[in-house]
PDB file of C-alpha atoms in Angstrom:
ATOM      1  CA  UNK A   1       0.000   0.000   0.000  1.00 66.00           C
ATOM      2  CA  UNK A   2       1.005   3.522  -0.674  1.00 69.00           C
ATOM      3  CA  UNK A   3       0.538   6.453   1.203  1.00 68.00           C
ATOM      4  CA  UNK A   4       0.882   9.950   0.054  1.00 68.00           C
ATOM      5  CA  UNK A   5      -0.208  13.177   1.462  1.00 70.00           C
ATOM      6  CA  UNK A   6      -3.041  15.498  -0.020  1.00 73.00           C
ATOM      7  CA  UNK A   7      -4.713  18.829   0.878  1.00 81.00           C
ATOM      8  CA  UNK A   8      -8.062  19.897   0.852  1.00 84.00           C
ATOM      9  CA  UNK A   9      -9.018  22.932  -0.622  1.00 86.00           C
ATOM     10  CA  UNK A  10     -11.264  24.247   2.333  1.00 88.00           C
ATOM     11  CA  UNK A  11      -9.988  27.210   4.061  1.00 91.00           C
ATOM     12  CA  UNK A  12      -8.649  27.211   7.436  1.00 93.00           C
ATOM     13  CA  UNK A  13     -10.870  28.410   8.859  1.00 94.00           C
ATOM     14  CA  UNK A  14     -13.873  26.672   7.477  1.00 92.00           C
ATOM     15  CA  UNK A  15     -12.254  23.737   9.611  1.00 93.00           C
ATOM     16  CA  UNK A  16     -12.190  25.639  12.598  1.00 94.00           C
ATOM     17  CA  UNK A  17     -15.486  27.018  12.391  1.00 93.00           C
ATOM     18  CA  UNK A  18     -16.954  23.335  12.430  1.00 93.00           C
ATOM     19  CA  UNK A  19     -13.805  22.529  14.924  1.00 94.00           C
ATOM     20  CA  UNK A  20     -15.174  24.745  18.021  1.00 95.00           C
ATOM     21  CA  UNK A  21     -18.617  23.404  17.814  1.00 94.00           C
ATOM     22  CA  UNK A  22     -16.981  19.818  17.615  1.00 94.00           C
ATOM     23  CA  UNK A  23     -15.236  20.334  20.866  1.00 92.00           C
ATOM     24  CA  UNK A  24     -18.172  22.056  22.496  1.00 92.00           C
ATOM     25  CA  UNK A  25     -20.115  18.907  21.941  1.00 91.00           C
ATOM     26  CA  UNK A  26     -17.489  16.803  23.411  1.00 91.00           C
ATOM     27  CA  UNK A  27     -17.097  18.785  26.481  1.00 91.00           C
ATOM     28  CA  UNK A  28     -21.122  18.880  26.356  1.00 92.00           C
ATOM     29  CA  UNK A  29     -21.467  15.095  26.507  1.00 90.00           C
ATOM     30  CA  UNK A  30     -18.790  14.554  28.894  1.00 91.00           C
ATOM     31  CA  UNK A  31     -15.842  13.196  26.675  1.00 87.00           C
ATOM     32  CA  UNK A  32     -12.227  13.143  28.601  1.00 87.00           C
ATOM     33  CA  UNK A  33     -10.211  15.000  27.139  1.00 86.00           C
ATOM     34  CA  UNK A  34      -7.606  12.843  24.703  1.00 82.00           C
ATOM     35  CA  UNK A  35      -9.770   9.782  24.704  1.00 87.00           C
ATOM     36  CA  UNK A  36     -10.771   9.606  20.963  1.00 89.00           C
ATOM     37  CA  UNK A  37      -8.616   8.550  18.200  1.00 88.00           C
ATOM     38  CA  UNK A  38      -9.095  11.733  16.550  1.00 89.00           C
ATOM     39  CA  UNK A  39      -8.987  15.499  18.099  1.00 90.00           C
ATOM     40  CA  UNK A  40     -11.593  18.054  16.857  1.00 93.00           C
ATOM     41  CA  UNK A  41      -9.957  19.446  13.708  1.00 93.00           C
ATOM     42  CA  UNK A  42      -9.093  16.249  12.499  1.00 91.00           C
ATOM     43  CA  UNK A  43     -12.742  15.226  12.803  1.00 92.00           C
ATOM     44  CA  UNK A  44     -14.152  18.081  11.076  1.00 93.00           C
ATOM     45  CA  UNK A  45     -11.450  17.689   8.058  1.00 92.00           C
ATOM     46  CA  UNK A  46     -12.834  14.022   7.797  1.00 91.00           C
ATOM     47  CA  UNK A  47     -16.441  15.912   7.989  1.00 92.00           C
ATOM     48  CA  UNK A  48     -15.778  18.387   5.268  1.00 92.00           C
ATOM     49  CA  UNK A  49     -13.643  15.963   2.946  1.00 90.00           C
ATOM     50  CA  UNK A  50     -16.868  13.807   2.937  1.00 90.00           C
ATOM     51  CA  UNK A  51     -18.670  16.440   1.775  1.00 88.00           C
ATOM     52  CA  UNK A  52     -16.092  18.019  -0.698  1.00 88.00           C
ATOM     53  CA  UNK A  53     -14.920  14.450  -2.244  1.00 83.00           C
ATOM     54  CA  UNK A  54     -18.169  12.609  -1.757  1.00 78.00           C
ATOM     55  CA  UNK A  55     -15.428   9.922  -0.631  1.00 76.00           C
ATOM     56  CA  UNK A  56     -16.370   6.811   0.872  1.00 85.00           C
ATOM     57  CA  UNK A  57     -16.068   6.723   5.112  1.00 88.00           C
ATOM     58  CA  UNK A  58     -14.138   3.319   4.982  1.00 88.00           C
ATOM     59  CA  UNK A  59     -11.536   5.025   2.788  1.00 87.00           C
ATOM     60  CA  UNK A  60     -11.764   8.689   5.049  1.00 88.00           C
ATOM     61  CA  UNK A  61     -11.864   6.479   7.878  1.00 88.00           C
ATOM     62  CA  UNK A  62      -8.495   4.201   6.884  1.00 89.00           C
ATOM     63  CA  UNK A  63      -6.820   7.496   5.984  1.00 88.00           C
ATOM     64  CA  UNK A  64      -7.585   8.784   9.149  1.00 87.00           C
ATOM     65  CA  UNK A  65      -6.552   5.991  11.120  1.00 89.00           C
ATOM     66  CA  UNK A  66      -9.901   5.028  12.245  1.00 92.00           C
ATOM     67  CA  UNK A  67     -12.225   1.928  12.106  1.00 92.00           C
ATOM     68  CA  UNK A  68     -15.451   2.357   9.870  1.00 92.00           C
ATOM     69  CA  UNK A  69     -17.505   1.951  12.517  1.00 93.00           C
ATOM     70  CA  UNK A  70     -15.753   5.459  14.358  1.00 92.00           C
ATOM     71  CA  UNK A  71     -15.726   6.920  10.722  1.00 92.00           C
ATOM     72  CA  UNK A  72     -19.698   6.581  10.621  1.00 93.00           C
ATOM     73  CA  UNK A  73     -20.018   7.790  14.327  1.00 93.00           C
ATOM     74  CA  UNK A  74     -17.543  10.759  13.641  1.00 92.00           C
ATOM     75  CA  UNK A  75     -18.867  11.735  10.269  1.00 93.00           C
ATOM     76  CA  UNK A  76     -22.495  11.565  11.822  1.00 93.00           C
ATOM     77  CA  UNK A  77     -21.499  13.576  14.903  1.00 94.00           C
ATOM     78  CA  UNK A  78     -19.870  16.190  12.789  1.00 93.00           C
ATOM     79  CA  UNK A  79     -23.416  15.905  10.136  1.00 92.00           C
ATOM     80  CA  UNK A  80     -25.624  16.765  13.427  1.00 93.00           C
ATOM     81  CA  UNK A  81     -23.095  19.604  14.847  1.00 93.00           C
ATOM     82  CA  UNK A  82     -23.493  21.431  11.131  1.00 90.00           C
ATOM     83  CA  UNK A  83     -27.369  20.760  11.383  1.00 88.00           C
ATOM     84  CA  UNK A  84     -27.324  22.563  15.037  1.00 89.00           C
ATOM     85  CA  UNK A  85     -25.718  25.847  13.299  1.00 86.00           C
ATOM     86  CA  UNK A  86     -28.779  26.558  10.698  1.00 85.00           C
ATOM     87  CA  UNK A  87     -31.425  28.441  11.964  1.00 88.00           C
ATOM     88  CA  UNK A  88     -34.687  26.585  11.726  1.00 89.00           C
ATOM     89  CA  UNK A  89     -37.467  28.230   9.060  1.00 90.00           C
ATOM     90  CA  UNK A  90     -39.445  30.300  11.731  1.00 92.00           C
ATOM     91  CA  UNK A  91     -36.346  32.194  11.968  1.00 92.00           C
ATOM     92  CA  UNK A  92     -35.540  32.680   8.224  1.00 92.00           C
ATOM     93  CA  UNK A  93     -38.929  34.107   7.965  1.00 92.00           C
ATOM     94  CA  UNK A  94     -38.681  36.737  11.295  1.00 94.00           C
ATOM     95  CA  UNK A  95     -35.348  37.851   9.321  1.00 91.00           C
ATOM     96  CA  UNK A  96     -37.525  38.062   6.045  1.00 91.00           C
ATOM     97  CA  UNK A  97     -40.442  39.863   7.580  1.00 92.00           C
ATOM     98  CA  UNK A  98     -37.762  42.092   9.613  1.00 94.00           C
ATOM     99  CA  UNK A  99     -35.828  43.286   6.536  1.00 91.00           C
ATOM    100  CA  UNK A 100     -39.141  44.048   4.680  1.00 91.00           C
ATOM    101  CA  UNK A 101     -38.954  41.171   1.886  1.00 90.00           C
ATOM    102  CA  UNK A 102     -42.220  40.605   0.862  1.00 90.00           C
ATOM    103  CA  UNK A 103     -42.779  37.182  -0.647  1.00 92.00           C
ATOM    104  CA  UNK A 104     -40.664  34.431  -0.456  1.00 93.00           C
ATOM    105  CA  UNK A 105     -40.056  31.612  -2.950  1.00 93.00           C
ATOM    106  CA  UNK A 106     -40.542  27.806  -1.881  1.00 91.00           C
ATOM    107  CA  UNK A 107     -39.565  25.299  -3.804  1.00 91.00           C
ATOM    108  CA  UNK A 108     -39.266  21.103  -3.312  1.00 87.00           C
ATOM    109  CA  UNK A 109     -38.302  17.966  -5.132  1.00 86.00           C
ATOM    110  CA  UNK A 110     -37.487  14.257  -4.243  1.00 82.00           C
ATOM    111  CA  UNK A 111     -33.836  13.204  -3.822  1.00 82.00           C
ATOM    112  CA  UNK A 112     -34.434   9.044  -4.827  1.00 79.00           C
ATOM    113  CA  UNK A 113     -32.922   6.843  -2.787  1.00 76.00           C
ATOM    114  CA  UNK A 114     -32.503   3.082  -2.301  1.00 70.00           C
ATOM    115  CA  UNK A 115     -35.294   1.797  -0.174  1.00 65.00           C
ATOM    116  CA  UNK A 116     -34.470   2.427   4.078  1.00 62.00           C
ATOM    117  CA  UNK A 117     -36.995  -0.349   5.574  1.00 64.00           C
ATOM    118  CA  UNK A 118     -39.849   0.836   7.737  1.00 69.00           C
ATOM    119  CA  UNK A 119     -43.335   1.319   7.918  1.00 72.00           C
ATOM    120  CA  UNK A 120     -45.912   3.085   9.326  1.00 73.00           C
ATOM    121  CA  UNK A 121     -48.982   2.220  11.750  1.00 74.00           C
ATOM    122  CA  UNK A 122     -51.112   2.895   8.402  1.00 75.00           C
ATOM    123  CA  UNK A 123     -48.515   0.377   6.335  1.00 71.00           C
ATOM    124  CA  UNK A 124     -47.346   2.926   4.199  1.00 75.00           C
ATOM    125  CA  UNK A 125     -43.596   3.236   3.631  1.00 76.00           C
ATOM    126  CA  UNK A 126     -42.358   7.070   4.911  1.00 72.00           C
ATOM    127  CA  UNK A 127     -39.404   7.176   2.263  1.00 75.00           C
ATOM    128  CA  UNK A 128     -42.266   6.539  -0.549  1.00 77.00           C
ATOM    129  CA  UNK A 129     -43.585   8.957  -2.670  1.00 78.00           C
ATOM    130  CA  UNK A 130     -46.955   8.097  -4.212  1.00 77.00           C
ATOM    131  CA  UNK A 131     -46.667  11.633  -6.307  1.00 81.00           C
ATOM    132  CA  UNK A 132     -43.519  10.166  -7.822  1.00 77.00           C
ATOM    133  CA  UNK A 133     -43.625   6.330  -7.513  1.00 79.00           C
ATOM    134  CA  UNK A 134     -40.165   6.366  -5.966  1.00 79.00           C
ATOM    135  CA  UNK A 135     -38.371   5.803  -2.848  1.00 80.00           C
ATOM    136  CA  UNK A 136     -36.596   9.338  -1.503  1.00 81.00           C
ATOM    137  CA  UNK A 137     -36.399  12.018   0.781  1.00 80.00           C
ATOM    138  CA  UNK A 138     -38.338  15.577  -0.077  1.00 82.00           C
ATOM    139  CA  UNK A 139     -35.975  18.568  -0.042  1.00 86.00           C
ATOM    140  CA  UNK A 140     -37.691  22.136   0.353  1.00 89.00           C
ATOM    141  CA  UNK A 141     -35.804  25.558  -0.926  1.00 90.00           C
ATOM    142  CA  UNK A 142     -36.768  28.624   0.135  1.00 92.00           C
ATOM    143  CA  UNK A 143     -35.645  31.658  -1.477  1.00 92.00           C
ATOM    144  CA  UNK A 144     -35.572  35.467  -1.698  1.00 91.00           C
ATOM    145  CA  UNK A 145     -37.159  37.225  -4.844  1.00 91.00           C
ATOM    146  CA  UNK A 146     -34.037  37.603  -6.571  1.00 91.00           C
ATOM    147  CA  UNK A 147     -33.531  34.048  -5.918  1.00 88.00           C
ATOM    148  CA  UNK A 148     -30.992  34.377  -2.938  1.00 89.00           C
ATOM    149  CA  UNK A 149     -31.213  30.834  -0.914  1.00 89.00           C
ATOM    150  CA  UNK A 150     -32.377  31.287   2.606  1.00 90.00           C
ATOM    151  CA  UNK A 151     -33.260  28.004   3.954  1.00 89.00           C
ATOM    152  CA  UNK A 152     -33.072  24.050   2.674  1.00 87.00           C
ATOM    153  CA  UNK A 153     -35.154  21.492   4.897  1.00 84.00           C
TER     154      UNK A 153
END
């Protein structure tokens, strides 16, 4: 096996800004300090190559030094830490209605996906859509007038 080193073209301090929430968590939870494999920053760079590469975990996780199972659990941990930082949609709107924007554009479509088993008290399937005859999650955009994003479910 060869090994080579690589950058990723994220600024700084895009790591660092999902670094300090990383850290907060772990103090939040109660994690002792030095008892994970991997520190913070190194987290969120597995976090954010994920997301720039579309790599796979077991390959972020062997480059990392990490077993897939703690690649899954760090890259999930890092997914939900992002998730905390957007404001929900009742605050997108106060903003809107605040700064005087009048209308707002809302948008949605179905991401497919491969089947994730489950059903409902009714028996339907949630990841189902009738409208589209396909498994998949719904995705909602809102946007300004001039099209400026504001929000994604």
């Amino acid at each position: 096996m060869v090994t080579y080193a690589a950058t990723l073209d994220v600024p700084r301090h895009i790591v660092e800004f999902l670094a300090r929430p990383l850290a907060t968590q772990r103090r939040r939870i109660g994690t002792p300090r030095d008892s994970r494999a991997l520190g913070p920053f190194r987290q969120a760079v597995l976090v954010l190559r994920w997301f720039r590469e579309r790599g796979c975990v077991h390959c972020l996780a062997r480059d990392t030094g990490v077993s897939q199972a703690v690649g899954y659990r760090y890259l999930h941990e890092g997914i939900d830490v992002l998730a905390d930082q957007a404001p929900g949609l009742h605050a997108i709107l106060k903003v809107c209605q605040e700064s005087g924007i009048t209308h707002v554009i809302l948008e949605g479509t179905l991401i497919e996906c491969d089947r994730v088993a489950g059903v409902r008290e009714n028996g339907t399937d949630p990841w189902f859509s009738q409208k589209h005859k396909a498994f998949g999650g719904n995705v909602q955009f809102l946007a300004a007038p001039d099209g400026t994003r504001l929000w994604v479910s």
